[in-house]
């Protein structure tokens, strides 16, 4: 696949789910992997829509990148939905919160008892929703962060979410995953190919992922 002129939606970063006006549930994703991907896909001549959760990383070479800033999983879902029909490629690198507080308190919650419980309700799985409506010419790429039985779990996500390829990283690998400048990934695709890559910078990993899309689809 030649990326020139293609429309590519990329999700990146964490999501924040408010508990009250000052607190939220979030995660340690920096957004770096998705931003590196957006920069490189843009560099290849695609039109990039980067749907970005709260991230402090600066975006360079933003010429081909339209950035849509969001905070919650629901906002990310709404932003992606606007482009899901038009997109040629979707790369879902965001670490989306699977749950959100059932109620957002209007005022700052005061401390009271020794324990406290927050009821959570499930967020939509953005990637799975887009997978359900996927058109034959669209390419969908997911990420999977695993701690055990990595290949089996990644393969089952690939099938369950109707993906063309999935980029798996294992927390068992030193230097992989969140809060690192490096990553070590294995790519699985719908043709049952599996390719392992060495530990590299996230920029180099972004190049490998884009190269894989260009070569295999
Ligand atoms: N994802 C998403 N929306 C969600 C949750 C996940 O778009 N609400 C996307 C991520 O961006 C990633 C992929 O789905 O590309 C993998 O997410 P993950 O949370 O690891 O998979 P799950 O299917 O939720 O499986 P589990 O939590 O059991 O590991």
Short mmCIF file of C-alpha atoms and ligand atoms in Angstrom, two decimals:
data_model
loop_
_atom_site.label_atom_id
_atom_site.label_comp_id
_atom_site.label_asym_id
_atom_site.label_seq_id
_atom_site.Cartn_x
_atom_site.Cartn_y
_atom_site.Cartn_z
CA UNK A 1 0.00 0.00 0.00
CA UNK A 2 1.24 3.43 -0.97
CA UNK A 3 0.39 5.92 1.80
CA UNK A 4 0.52 9.01 -0.43
CA UNK A 5 -2.83 10.84 -0.15
CA UNK A 6 -4.40 8.22 2.13
CA UNK A 7 -6.47 9.27 5.14
CA UNK A 8 -5.03 7.82 8.35
CA UNK A 9 -6.66 8.10 11.77
CA UNK A 10 -4.30 7.57 14.69
CA UNK A 11 -5.29 7.47 18.36
CA UNK A 12 -2.60 8.15 20.95
CA UNK A 13 -2.00 8.93 24.59
CA UNK A 14 -3.94 8.10 27.71
CA UNK A 15 -7.51 9.08 28.49
CA UNK A 16 -8.55 10.84 31.69
CA UNK A 17 -11.87 9.96 33.30
CA UNK A 18 -13.03 12.57 35.79
CA UNK A 19 -13.98 11.60 39.35
CA UNK A 20 -14.70 15.17 40.47
CA UNK A 21 -13.51 18.62 39.29
CA UNK A 22 -9.93 17.96 40.45
CA UNK A 23 -9.38 14.20 40.20
CA UNK A 24 -9.36 11.65 37.45
CA UNK A 25 -8.57 8.03 36.58
CA UNK A 26 -5.75 7.86 34.06
CA UNK A 27 -2.75 5.80 33.05
CA UNK A 28 0.98 6.23 32.39
CA UNK A 29 0.86 6.36 28.58
CA UNK A 30 2.98 9.25 27.25
CA UNK A 31 1.50 9.25 23.75
CA UNK A 32 4.98 8.98 22.23
CA UNK A 33 4.41 5.83 20.14
CA UNK A 34 1.30 7.27 18.46
CA UNK A 35 2.89 10.68 17.89
CA UNK A 36 5.97 9.10 16.28
CA UNK A 37 3.61 7.11 14.05
CA UNK A 38 1.64 10.23 13.11
CA UNK A 39 4.83 12.07 12.18
CA UNK A 40 6.12 9.22 10.05
CA UNK A 41 2.82 8.46 8.31
CA UNK A 42 2.53 12.19 7.57
CA UNK A 43 6.06 12.16 6.21
CA UNK A 44 4.96 9.41 3.80
CA UNK A 45 2.36 11.79 2.34
CA UNK A 46 -0.78 10.59 4.11
CA UNK A 47 -3.31 12.96 5.60
CA UNK A 48 -3.19 12.21 9.33
CA UNK A 49 -5.95 12.80 11.87
CA UNK A 50 -4.28 12.41 15.26
CA UNK A 51 -6.83 11.96 18.04
CA UNK A 52 -4.70 12.66 21.07
CA UNK A 53 -5.46 12.23 24.75
CA UNK A 54 -3.69 14.31 27.43
CA UNK A 55 -0.02 14.21 26.43
CA UNK A 56 2.75 16.74 26.95
CA UNK A 57 4.89 15.59 24.02
CA UNK A 58 5.54 18.16 21.31
CA UNK A 59 4.45 17.28 17.78
CA UNK A 60 7.04 18.01 15.08
CA UNK A 61 6.58 18.06 11.30
CA UNK A 62 2.88 18.73 11.79
CA UNK A 63 2.35 19.73 8.15
CA UNK A 64 0.27 16.65 7.28
CA UNK A 65 -1.19 16.18 10.77
CA UNK A 66 -4.51 17.45 12.03
CA UNK A 67 -4.53 17.13 15.82
CA UNK A 68 -7.79 16.66 17.69
CA UNK A 69 -7.27 16.95 21.42
CA UNK A 70 -9.56 14.88 23.64
CA UNK A 71 -9.64 13.93 27.29
CA UNK A 72 -12.06 11.05 27.82
CA UNK A 73 -12.63 7.73 26.03
CA UNK A 74 -16.09 8.94 24.99
CA UNK A 75 -14.61 12.09 23.39
CA UNK A 76 -12.00 9.93 21.65
CA UNK A 77 -14.78 7.68 20.35
CA UNK A 78 -16.78 10.68 19.04
CA UNK A 79 -13.73 12.14 17.28
CA UNK A 80 -12.78 8.81 15.68
CA UNK A 81 -16.40 8.18 14.60
CA UNK A 82 -16.39 11.37 12.53
CA UNK A 83 -13.62 9.97 10.34
CA UNK A 84 -14.21 6.22 10.52
CA UNK A 85 -16.11 6.11 7.20
CA UNK A 86 -13.59 8.23 5.30
CA UNK A 87 -10.40 6.69 6.65
CA UNK A 88 -8.19 4.31 4.67
CA UNK A 89 -6.06 3.30 7.66
CA UNK A 90 -6.70 3.37 11.41
CA UNK A 91 -3.87 2.94 13.89
CA UNK A 92 -5.07 2.65 17.49
CA UNK A 93 -2.12 3.35 19.76
CA UNK A 94 -4.06 5.03 22.60
CA UNK A 95 -4.18 3.52 26.07
CA UNK A 96 -7.91 3.97 26.55
CA UNK A 97 -9.38 3.68 30.01
CA UNK A 98 -11.63 0.61 29.93
CA UNK A 99 -13.90 2.08 32.66
CA UNK A 100 -15.04 5.49 33.91
CA UNK A 101 -16.71 6.62 37.13
CA UNK A 102 -20.47 6.04 36.96
CA UNK A 103 -21.04 9.49 38.45
CA UNK A 104 -18.82 12.58 38.19
CA UNK A 105 -19.17 14.58 41.39
CA UNK A 106 -20.01 18.24 40.72
CA UNK A 107 -17.99 19.41 43.72
CA UNK A 108 -14.64 18.26 45.08
CA UNK A 109 -15.26 15.11 47.12
CA UNK A 110 -14.43 15.65 50.81
CA UNK A 111 -12.64 12.92 52.71
CA UNK A 112 -14.88 11.05 55.13
CA UNK A 113 -14.68 7.34 56.05
CA UNK A 114 -11.57 5.12 56.15
CA UNK A 115 -12.48 3.47 52.88
CA UNK A 116 -14.16 4.76 49.80
CA UNK A 117 -15.60 3.03 46.74
CA UNK A 118 -15.99 4.47 43.27
CA UNK A 119 -18.38 2.66 40.99
CA UNK A 120 -17.03 2.30 37.45
CA UNK A 121 -18.88 1.62 34.23
CA UNK A 122 -17.43 0.29 31.00
CA UNK A 123 -16.29 2.61 28.22
CA UNK A 124 -16.88 1.73 24.59
CA UNK A 125 -14.06 -0.22 22.97
CA UNK A 126 -13.30 2.30 20.21
CA UNK A 127 -11.22 -0.08 18.12
CA UNK A 128 -13.75 -2.92 18.38
CA UNK A 129 -16.58 -0.55 17.31
CA UNK A 130 -14.60 0.61 14.27
CA UNK A 131 -13.72 -3.04 13.56
CA UNK A 132 -17.44 -3.93 13.43
CA UNK A 133 -18.05 -1.33 10.70
CA UNK A 134 -14.79 -1.92 8.83
CA UNK A 135 -15.05 -1.69 5.05
CA UNK A 136 -13.17 -4.15 2.81
CA UNK A 137 -10.59 -1.56 1.69
CA UNK A 138 -9.82 -0.25 5.19
CA UNK A 139 -6.74 -1.35 7.16
CA UNK A 140 -7.08 -1.48 10.95
CA UNK A 141 -4.06 -1.71 13.23
CA UNK A 142 -4.36 -2.31 16.97
CA UNK A 143 -1.89 -2.45 19.85
CA UNK A 144 -1.75 -5.01 22.63
CA UNK A 145 0.19 -4.64 25.85
CA UNK A 146 0.48 -8.05 27.48
CA UNK A 147 2.13 -9.60 30.51
CA UNK A 148 1.67 -13.32 29.79
CA UNK A 149 0.66 -15.69 26.95
CA UNK A 150 1.44 -12.70 24.76
CA UNK A 151 1.03 -14.23 21.29
CA UNK A 152 -2.25 -16.01 22.12
CA UNK A 153 -3.76 -12.89 23.71
CA UNK A 154 -2.66 -10.66 20.83
CA UNK A 155 -4.00 -13.12 18.26
CA UNK A 156 -7.35 -13.32 20.00
CA UNK A 157 -7.58 -9.49 20.05
CA UNK A 158 -6.74 -9.40 16.34
CA UNK A 159 -9.66 -11.77 15.60
CA UNK A 160 -12.11 -10.36 18.13
CA UNK A 161 -11.68 -6.74 17.02
CA UNK A 162 -11.58 -7.61 13.28
CA UNK A 163 -8.06 -6.18 12.75
CA UNK A 164 -5.61 -6.53 9.88
CA UNK A 165 -2.61 -6.36 12.14
CA UNK A 166 -1.72 -5.96 15.79
CA UNK A 167 1.44 -4.62 17.39
CA UNK A 168 2.16 -6.51 20.58
CA UNK A 169 4.55 -5.45 23.31
CA UNK A 170 5.22 -7.41 26.44
CA UNK A 171 5.81 -5.93 29.87
CA UNK A 172 8.20 -8.85 30.41
CA UNK A 173 10.64 -7.19 27.99
CA UNK A 174 12.99 -4.63 29.51
CA UNK A 175 12.54 -1.22 27.82
CA UNK A 176 9.12 -2.02 26.30
CA UNK A 177 5.75 -0.38 26.93
CA UNK A 178 4.92 2.81 28.82
CA UNK A 179 7.34 5.51 29.98
CA UNK A 180 10.25 4.39 27.81
CA UNK A 181 11.81 5.96 24.75
CA UNK A 182 12.23 2.43 23.43
CA UNK A 183 9.93 -0.44 22.58
CA UNK A 184 10.22 -4.09 21.59
CA UNK A 185 7.33 -5.29 19.48
CA UNK A 186 6.02 -8.32 17.66
CA UNK A 187 3.66 -7.77 14.73
CA UNK A 188 0.93 -10.31 13.99
CA UNK A 189 -1.29 -9.98 10.93
CA UNK A 190 -4.52 -11.48 9.62
CA UNK A 191 -2.56 -13.72 7.23
CA UNK A 192 -1.07 -15.44 10.31
CA UNK A 193 2.37 -13.91 9.85
CA UNK A 194 4.34 -13.17 13.00
CA UNK A 195 7.41 -10.93 12.95
CA UNK A 196 9.53 -10.15 16.00
CA UNK A 197 11.58 -6.97 16.19
CA UNK A 198 14.52 -6.04 18.40
CA UNK A 199 14.48 -3.37 21.13
CA UNK A 200 14.52 -0.02 19.29
CA UNK A 201 13.62 3.61 19.82
CA UNK A 202 9.91 4.36 19.39
CA UNK A 203 10.80 6.35 16.28
CA UNK A 204 12.43 3.27 14.74
CA UNK A 205 9.47 1.11 15.83
CA UNK A 206 7.14 3.60 14.09
CA UNK A 207 9.21 3.16 10.90
CA UNK A 208 8.95 -0.64 11.17
CA UNK A 209 5.18 -0.51 11.64
CA UNK A 210 4.67 1.84 8.68
CA UNK A 211 7.03 -0.26 6.53
CA UNK A 212 5.02 -3.36 7.45
CA UNK A 213 1.76 -1.70 6.36
CA UNK A 214 3.35 -0.57 3.09
CA UNK A 215 4.81 -4.00 2.34
CA UNK A 216 2.00 -6.34 3.39
CA UNK A 217 -1.21 -4.50 2.46
N1 LIG B 1 -8.79 0.17 22.62
C1 LIG B 1 -9.74 1.09 22.23
N2 LIG B 1 -10.76 1.44 23.08
C2 LIG B 1 -10.85 0.88 24.31
C3 LIG B 1 -9.87 -0.07 24.73
C4 LIG B 1 -8.86 -0.39 23.87
O1 LIG B 1 -9.66 1.61 21.10
N3 LIG B 1 -11.87 1.23 25.12
C5 LIG B 1 -7.71 -0.24 21.69
C6 LIG B 1 -6.33 0.21 22.07
O2 LIG B 1 -6.01 1.47 21.51
C7 LIG B 1 -5.46 -0.91 21.49
C8 LIG B 1 -6.33 -2.14 21.59
O3 LIG B 1 -7.66 -1.64 21.67
O4 LIG B 1 -5.19 -0.71 20.12
C9 LIG B 1 -5.98 -3.08 22.72
O5 LIG B 1 -6.56 -2.72 23.89
P1 LIG B 1 -6.53 -3.61 25.22
O6 LIG B 1 -7.11 -2.76 26.28
O7 LIG B 1 -5.19 -4.18 25.44
O8 LIG B 1 -7.44 -4.82 24.82
P2 LIG B 1 -8.72 -5.42 25.47
O9 LIG B 1 -9.44 -6.02 24.34
O10 LIG B 1 -9.40 -4.38 26.30
O11 LIG B 1 -8.20 -6.62 26.35
P3 LIG B 1 -7.70 -6.72 27.85
O12 LIG B 1 -8.08 -5.45 28.57
O13 LIG B 1 -8.41 -7.92 28.29
O14 LIG B 1 -6.21 -6.92 27.73
#
